PDB file of C-alpha atoms and ligand atoms in Angstrom:
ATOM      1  CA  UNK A 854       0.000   0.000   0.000  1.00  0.00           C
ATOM      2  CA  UNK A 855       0.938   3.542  -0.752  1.00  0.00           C
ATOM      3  CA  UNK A 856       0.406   5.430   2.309  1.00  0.00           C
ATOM      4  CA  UNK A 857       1.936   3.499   5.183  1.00  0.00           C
ATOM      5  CA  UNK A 858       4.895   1.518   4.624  1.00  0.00           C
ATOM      6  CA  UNK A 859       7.640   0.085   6.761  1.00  0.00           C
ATOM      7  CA  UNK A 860      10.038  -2.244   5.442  1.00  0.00           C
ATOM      8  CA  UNK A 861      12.594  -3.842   7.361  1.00  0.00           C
ATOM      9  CA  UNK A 862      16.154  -3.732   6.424  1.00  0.00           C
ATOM     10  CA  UNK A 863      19.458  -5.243   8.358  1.00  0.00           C
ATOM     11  CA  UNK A 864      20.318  -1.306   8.249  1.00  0.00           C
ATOM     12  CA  UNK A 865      17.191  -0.571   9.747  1.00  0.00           C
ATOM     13  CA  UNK A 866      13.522  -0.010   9.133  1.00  0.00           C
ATOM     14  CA  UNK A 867      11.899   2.422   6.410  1.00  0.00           C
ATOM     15  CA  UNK A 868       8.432   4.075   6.252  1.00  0.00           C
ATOM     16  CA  UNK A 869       6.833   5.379   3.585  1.00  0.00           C
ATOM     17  CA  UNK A 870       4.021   8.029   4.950  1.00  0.00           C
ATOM     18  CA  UNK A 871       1.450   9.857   3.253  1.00  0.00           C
ATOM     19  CA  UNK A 872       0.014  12.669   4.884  1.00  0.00           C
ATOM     20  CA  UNK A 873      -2.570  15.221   3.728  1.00  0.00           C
ATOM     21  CA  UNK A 874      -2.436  18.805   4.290  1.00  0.00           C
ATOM     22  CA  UNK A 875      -6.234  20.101   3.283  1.00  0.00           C
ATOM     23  CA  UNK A 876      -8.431  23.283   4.747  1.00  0.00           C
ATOM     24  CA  UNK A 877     -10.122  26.353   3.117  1.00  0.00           C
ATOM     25  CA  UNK A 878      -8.259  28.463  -0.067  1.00  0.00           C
ATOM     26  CA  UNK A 879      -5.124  30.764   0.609  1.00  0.00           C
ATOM     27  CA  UNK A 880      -4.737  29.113   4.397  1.00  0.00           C
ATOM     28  CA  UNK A 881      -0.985  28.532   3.109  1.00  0.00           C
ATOM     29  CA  UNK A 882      -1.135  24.698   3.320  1.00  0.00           C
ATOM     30  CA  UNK A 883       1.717  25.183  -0.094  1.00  0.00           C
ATOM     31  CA  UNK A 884       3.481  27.848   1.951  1.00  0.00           C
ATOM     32  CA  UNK A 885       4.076  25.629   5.119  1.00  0.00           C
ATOM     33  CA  UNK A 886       4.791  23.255   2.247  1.00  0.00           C
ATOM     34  CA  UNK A 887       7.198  25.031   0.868  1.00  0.00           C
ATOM     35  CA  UNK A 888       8.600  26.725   4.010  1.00  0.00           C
ATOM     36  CA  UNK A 889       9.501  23.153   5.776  1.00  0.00           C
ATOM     37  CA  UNK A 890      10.404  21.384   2.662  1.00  0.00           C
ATOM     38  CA  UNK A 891      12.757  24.267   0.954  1.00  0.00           C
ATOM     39  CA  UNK A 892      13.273  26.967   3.478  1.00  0.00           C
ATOM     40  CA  UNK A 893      11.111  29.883   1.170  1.00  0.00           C
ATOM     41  CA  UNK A 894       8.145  32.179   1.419  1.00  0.00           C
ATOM     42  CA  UNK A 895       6.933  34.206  -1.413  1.00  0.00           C
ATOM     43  CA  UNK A 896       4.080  36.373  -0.567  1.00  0.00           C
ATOM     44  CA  UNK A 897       2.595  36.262  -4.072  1.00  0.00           C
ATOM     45  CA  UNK A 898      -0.485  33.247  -4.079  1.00  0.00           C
ATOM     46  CA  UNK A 899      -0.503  30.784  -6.727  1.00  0.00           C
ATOM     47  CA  UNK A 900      -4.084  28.306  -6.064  1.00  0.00           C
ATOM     48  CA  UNK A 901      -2.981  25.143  -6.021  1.00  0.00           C
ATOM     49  CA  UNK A 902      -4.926  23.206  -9.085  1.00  0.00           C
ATOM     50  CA  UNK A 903      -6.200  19.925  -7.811  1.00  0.00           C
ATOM     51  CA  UNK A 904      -3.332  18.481  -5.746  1.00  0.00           C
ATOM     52  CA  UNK A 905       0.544  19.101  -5.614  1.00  0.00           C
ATOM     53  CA  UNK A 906       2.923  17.031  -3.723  1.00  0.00           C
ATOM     54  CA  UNK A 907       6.391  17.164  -2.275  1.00  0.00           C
ATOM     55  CA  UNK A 908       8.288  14.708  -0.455  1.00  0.00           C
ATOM     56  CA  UNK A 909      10.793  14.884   2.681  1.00  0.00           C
ATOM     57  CA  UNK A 910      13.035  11.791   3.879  1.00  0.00           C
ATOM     58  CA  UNK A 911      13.661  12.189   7.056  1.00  0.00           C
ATOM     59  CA  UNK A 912      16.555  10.911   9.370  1.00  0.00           C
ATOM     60  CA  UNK A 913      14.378  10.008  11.998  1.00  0.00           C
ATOM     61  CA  UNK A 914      16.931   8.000  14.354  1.00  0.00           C
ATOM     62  CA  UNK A 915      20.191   6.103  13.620  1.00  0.00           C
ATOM     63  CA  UNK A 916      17.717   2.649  12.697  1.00  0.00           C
ATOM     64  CA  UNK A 917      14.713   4.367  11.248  1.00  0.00           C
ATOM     65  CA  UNK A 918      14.146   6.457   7.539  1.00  0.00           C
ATOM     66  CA  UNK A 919      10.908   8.272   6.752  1.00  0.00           C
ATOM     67  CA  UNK A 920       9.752   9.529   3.696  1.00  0.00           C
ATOM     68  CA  UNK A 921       6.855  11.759   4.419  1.00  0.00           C
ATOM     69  CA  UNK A 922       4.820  12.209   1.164  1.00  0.00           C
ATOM     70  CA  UNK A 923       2.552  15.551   1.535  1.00  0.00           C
ATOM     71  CA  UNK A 924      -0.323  15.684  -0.891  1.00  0.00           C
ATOM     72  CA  UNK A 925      -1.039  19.506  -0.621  1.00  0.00           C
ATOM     73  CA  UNK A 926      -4.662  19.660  -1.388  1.00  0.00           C
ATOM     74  CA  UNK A 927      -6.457  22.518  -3.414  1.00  0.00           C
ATOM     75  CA  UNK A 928      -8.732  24.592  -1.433  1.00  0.00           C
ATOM     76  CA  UNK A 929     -11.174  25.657  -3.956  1.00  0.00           C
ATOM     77  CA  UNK A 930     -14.335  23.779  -3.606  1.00  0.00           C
ATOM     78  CA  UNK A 931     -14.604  23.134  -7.200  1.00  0.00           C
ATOM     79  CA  UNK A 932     -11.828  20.379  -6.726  1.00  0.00           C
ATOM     80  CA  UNK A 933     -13.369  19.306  -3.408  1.00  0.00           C
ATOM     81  CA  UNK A 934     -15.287  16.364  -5.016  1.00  0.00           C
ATOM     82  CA  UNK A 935     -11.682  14.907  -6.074  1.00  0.00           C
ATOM     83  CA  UNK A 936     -10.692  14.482  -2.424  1.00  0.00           C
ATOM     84  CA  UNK A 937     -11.915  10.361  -1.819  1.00  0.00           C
ATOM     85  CA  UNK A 938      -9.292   9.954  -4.562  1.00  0.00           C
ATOM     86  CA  UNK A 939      -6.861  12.039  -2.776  1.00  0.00           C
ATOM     87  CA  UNK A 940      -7.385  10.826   0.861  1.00  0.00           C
ATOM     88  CA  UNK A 941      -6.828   6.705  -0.244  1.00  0.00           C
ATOM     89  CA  UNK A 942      -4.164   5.354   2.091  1.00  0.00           C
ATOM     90  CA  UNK A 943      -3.376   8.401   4.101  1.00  0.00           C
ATOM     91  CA  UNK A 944      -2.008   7.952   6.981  1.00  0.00           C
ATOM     92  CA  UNK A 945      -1.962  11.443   8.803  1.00  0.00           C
ATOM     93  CA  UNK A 946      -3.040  15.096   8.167  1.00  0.00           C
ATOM     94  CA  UNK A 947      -2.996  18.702   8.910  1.00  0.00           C
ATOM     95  CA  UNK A 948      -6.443  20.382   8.731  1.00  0.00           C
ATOM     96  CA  UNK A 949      -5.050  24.417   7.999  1.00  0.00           C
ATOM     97  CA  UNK A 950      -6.851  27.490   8.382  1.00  0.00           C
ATOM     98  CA  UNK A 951      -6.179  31.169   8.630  1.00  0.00           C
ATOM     99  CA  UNK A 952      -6.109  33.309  12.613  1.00  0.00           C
ATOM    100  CA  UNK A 953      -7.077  36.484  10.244  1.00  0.00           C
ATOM    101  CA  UNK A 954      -9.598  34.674   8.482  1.00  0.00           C
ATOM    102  CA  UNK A 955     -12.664  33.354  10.791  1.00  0.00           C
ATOM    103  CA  UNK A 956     -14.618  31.822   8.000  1.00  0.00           C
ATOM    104  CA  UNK A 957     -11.198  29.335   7.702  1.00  0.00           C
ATOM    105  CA  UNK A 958     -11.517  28.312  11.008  1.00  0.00           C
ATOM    106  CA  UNK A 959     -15.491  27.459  10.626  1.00  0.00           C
ATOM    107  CA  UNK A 960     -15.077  25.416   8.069  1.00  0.00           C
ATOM    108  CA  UNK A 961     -12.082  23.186   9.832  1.00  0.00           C
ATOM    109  CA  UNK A 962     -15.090  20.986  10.789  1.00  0.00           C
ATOM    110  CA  UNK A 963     -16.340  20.071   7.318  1.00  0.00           C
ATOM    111  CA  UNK A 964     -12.332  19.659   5.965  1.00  0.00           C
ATOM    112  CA  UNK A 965     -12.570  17.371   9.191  1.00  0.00           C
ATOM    113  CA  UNK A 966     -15.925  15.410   8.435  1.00  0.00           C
ATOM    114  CA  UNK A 967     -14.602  14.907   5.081  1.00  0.00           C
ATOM    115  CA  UNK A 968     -11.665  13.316   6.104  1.00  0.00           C
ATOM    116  CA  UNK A 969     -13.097  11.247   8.578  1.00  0.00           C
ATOM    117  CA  UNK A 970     -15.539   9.996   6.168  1.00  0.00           C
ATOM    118  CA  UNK A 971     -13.654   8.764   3.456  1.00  0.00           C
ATOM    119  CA  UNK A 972     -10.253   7.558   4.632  1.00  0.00           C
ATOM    120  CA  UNK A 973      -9.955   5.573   8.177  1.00  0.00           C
ATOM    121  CA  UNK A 974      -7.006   3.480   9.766  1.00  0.00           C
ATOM    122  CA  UNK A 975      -6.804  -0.262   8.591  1.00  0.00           C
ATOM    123  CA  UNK A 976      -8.509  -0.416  12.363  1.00  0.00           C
ATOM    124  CA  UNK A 977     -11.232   1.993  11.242  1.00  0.00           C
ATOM    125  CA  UNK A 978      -9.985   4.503  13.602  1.00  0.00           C
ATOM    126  CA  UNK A 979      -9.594   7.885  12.359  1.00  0.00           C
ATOM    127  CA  UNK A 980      -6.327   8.843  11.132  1.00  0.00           C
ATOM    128  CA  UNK A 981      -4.112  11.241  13.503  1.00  0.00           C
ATOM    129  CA  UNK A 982      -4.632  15.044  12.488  1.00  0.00           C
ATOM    130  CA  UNK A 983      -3.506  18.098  13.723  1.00  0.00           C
ATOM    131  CA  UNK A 984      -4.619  21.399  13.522  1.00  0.00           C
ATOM    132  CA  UNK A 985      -2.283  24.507  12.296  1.00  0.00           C
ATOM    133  CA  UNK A 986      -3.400  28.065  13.453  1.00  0.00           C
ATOM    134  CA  UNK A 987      -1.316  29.404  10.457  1.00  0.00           C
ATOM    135  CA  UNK A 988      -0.933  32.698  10.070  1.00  0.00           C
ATOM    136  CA  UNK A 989       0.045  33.328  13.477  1.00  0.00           C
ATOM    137  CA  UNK A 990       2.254  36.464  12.174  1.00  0.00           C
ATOM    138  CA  UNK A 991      -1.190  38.282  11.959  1.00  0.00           C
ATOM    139  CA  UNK A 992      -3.916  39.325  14.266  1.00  0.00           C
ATOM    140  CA  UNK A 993      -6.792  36.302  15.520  1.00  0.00           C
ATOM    141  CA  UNK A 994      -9.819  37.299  13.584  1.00  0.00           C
ATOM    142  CA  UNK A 995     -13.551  37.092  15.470  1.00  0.00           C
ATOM    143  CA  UNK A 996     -11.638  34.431  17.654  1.00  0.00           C
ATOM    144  CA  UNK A 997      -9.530  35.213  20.808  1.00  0.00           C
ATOM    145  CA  UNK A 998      -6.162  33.547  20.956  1.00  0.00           C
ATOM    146  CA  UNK A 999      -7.257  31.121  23.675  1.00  0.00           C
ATOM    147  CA  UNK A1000      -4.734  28.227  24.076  1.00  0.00           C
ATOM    148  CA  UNK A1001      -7.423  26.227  26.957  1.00  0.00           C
ATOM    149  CA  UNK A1002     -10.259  26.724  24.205  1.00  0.00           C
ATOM    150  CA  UNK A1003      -8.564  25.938  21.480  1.00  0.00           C
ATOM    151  CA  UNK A1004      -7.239  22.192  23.688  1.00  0.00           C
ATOM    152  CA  UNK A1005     -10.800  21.588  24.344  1.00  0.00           C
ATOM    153  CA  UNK A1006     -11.884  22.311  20.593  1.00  0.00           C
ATOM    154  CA  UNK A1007      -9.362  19.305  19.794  1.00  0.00           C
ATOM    155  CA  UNK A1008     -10.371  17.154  22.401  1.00  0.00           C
ATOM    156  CA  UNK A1009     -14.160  17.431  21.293  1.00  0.00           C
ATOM    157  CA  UNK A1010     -13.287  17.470  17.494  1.00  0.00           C
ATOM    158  CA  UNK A1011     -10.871  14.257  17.439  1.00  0.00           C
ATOM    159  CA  UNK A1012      -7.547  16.661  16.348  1.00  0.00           C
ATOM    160  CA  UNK A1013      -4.445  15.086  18.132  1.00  0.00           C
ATOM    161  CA  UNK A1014      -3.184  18.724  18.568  1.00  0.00           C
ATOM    162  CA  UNK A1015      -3.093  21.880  17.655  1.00  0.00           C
ATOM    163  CA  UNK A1016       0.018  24.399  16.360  1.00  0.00           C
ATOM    164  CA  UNK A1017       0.098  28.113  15.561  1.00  0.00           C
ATOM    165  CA  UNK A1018       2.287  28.149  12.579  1.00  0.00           C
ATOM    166  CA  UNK A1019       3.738  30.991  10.322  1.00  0.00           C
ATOM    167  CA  UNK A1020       4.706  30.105   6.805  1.00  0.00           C
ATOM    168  CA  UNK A1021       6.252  33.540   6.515  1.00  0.00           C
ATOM    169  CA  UNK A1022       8.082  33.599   9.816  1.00  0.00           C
ATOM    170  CA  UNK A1023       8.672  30.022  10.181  1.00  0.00           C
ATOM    171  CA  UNK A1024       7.005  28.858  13.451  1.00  0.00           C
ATOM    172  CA  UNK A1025       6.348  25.570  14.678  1.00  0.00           C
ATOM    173  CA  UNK A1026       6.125  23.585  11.393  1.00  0.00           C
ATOM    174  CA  UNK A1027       8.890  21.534  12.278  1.00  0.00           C
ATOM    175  CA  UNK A1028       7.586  20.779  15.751  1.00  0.00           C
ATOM    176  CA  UNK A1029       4.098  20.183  14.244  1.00  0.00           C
ATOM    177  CA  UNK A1030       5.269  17.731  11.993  1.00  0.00           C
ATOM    178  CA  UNK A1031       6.897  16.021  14.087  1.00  0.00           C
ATOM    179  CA  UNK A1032       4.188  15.611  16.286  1.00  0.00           C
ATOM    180  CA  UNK A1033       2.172  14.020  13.570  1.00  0.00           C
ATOM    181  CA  UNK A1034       5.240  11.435  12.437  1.00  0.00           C
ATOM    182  CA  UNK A1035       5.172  10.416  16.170  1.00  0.00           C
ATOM    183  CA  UNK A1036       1.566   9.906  16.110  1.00  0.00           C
ATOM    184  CA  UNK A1037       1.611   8.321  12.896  1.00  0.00           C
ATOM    185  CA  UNK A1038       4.291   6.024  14.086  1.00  0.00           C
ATOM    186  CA  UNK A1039       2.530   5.362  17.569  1.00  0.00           C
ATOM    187  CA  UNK A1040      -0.793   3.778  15.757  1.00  0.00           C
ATOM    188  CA  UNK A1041      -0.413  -0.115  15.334  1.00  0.00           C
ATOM    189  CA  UNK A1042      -0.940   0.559  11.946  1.00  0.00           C
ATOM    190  CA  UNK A1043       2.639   0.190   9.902  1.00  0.00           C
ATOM    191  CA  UNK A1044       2.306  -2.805   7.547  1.00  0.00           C
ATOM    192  CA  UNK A1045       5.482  -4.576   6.281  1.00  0.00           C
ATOM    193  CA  UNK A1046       4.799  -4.959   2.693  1.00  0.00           C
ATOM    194  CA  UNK A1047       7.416  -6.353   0.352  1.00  0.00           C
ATOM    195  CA  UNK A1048       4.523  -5.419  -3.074  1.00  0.00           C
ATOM    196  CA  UNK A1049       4.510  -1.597  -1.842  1.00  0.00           C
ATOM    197  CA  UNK A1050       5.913   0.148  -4.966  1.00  0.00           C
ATOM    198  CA  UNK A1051       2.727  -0.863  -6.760  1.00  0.00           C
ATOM    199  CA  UNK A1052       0.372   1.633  -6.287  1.00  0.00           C
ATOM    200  CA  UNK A1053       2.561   4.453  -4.945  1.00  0.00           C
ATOM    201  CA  UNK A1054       2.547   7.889  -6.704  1.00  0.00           C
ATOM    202  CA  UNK A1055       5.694   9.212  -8.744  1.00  0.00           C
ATOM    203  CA  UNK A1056       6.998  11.901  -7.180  1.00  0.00           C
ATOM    204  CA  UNK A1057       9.401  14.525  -8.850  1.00  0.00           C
ATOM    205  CA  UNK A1058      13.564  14.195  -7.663  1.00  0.00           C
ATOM    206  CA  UNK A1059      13.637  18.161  -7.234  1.00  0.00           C
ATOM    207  CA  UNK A1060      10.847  18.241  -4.436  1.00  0.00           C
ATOM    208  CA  UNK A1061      13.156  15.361  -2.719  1.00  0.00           C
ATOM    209  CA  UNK A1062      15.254  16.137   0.015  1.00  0.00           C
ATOM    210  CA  UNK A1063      17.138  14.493   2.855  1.00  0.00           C
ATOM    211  CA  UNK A1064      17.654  15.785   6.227  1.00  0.00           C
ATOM    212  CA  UNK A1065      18.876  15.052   9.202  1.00  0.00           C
ATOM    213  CA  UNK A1066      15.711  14.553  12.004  1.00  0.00           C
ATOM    214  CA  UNK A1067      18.301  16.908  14.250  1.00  0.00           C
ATOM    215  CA  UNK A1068      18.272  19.816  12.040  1.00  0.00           C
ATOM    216  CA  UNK A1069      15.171  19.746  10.465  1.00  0.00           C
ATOM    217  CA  UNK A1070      12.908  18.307  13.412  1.00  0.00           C
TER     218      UNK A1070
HETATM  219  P1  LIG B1524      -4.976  27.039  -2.142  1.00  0.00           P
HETATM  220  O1  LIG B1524      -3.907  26.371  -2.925  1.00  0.00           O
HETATM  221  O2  LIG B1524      -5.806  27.960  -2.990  1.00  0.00           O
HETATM  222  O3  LIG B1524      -5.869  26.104  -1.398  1.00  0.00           O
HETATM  223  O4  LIG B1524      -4.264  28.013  -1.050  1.00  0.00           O
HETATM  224  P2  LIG B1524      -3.122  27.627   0.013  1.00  0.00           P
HETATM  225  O5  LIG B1524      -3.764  27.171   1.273  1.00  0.00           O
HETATM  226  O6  LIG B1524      -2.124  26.718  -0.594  1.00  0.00           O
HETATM  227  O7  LIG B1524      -2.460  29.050   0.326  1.00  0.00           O
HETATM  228  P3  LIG B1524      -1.018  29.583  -0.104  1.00  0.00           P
HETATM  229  O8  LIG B1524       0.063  28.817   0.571  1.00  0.00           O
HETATM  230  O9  LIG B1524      -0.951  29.688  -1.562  1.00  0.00           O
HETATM  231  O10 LIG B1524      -1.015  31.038   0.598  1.00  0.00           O
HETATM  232  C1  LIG B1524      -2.031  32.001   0.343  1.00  0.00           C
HETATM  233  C2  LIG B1524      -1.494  33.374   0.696  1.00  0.00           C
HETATM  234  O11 LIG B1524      -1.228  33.480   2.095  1.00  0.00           O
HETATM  235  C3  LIG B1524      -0.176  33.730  -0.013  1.00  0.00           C
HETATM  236  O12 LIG B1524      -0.219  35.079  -0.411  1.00  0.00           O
HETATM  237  C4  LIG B1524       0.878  33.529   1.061  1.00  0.00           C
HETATM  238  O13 LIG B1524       1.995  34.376   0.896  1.00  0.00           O
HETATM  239  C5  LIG B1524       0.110  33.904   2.325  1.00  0.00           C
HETATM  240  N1  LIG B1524       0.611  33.192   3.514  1.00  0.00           N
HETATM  241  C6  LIG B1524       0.781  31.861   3.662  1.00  0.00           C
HETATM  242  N2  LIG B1524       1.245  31.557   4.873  1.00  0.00           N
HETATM  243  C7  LIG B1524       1.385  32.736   5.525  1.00  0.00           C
HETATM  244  C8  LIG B1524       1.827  33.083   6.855  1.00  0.00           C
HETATM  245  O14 LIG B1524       2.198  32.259   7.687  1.00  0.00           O
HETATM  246  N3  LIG B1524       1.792  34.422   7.180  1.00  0.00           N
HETATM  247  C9  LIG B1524       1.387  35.392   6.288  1.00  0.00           C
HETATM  248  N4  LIG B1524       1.393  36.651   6.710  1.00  0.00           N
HETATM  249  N5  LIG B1524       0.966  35.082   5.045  1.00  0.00           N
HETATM  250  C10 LIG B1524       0.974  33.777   4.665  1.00  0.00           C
HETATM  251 MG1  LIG B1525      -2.020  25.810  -2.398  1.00  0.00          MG
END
């Protein structure tokens, strides 16, 4: 299967992790995208058409390689009745929206719903997701910053936890996706699969890159 792979090797084990990063239009799900995979922000927006994705291997300890595949996920809801097709196999998520845009953060609950309803755990749990107050650079909009109600909105809406982020600044995307690795990695969910190439999605070299889990996480 594409989204959750580990294979063992007498070097060590490898996973193979597909994780979706979805919310409302201009959010910055490409931004954070862009910002953890190749260090830039650009200001101008570009809509993402349909889906993009990037991939990062990471170094996560001396026995253990991830390669994260992010499936950045258009906005615009006249691509929204792609996303069943998109979802298949993932195995984590961010669910994105905007502190200076209120109407982002009311419709976190239908990005949510959607997810939950069309891609679940090989247990049928639902699969980890965290939240990313991005935008945090700006002012809250029709919301306080409240860290307590913002906990209990997780708790009550099945998100594992919550970040404020900044694309432009570059805050806490590291530490929130490293959150969701350890997540993804703590579910009894990682099938050994020797077939796994078969259905997995080509990704382009120049979106590859490997770090080192102690520099980039
Ligand atoms: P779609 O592809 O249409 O779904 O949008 P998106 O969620 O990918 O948004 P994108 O990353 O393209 O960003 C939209 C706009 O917000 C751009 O002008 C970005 O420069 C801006 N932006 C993204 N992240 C941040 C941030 O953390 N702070 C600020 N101030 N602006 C940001
Ligand atoms: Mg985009």
């Amino acid at each position: 299967m594409a989204g959750s792979t580990g294979t063992g090797t007498v070097a060590g084990t490898e996973h193979l992790f597909k994780v979706l990063v979805i919310g409302e239009l201009g959010v910055g799900k490409t931004s954070l995208i862009k910002r953890y995979i190749h260090q830039l922000f650009s200001h101008n927006y570009r809509a993402t058409i349909g889906v993009d994705f990037a991939l990062k291997v990471l170094n996560w300890d001396p026995n253990t390689l991830i390669r994260l595949q992010l499936w950045d996920i258009a906005g615009q809801e006249r691509f929204g009745n792609m996303t069943r097709v998109y979802y298949k196999e993932a195995v984590g998520a961010f669910v994105v929206f905007d502190i200076s845009r209120r109407s982002t953060f009311d419709a976190v609950l239908k990005w949510k719903s959607d997810l939950d309803s069309k891609v679940k755990l090989p247990d049928g749990k639902p699969i980890p997701a965290v939240l990313l107050a991005n935008k945090c650079d700006q002012q809250w909009d029709g919301l306080e910053n409240n860290p307590a109600m913002m906990d209990r909105y997780c708790k009550d809406n099945g998100f594992v936890a919550w970040f404020q982020t900044s694309a432009k600044e570059n805050i806490n995307i590291d530490e929130a996706t490293r959150f969701l690795v350890e997540s993804i990695l703590a579910n009894d969910c990682i099938h050994v699969s020797e077939n796994s190439d078969t259905d997995t999605v080509k990704l382009t070299e120049d979106t590859e890159e490997t770090v080192d889990k102690t520099q980039c996480c």
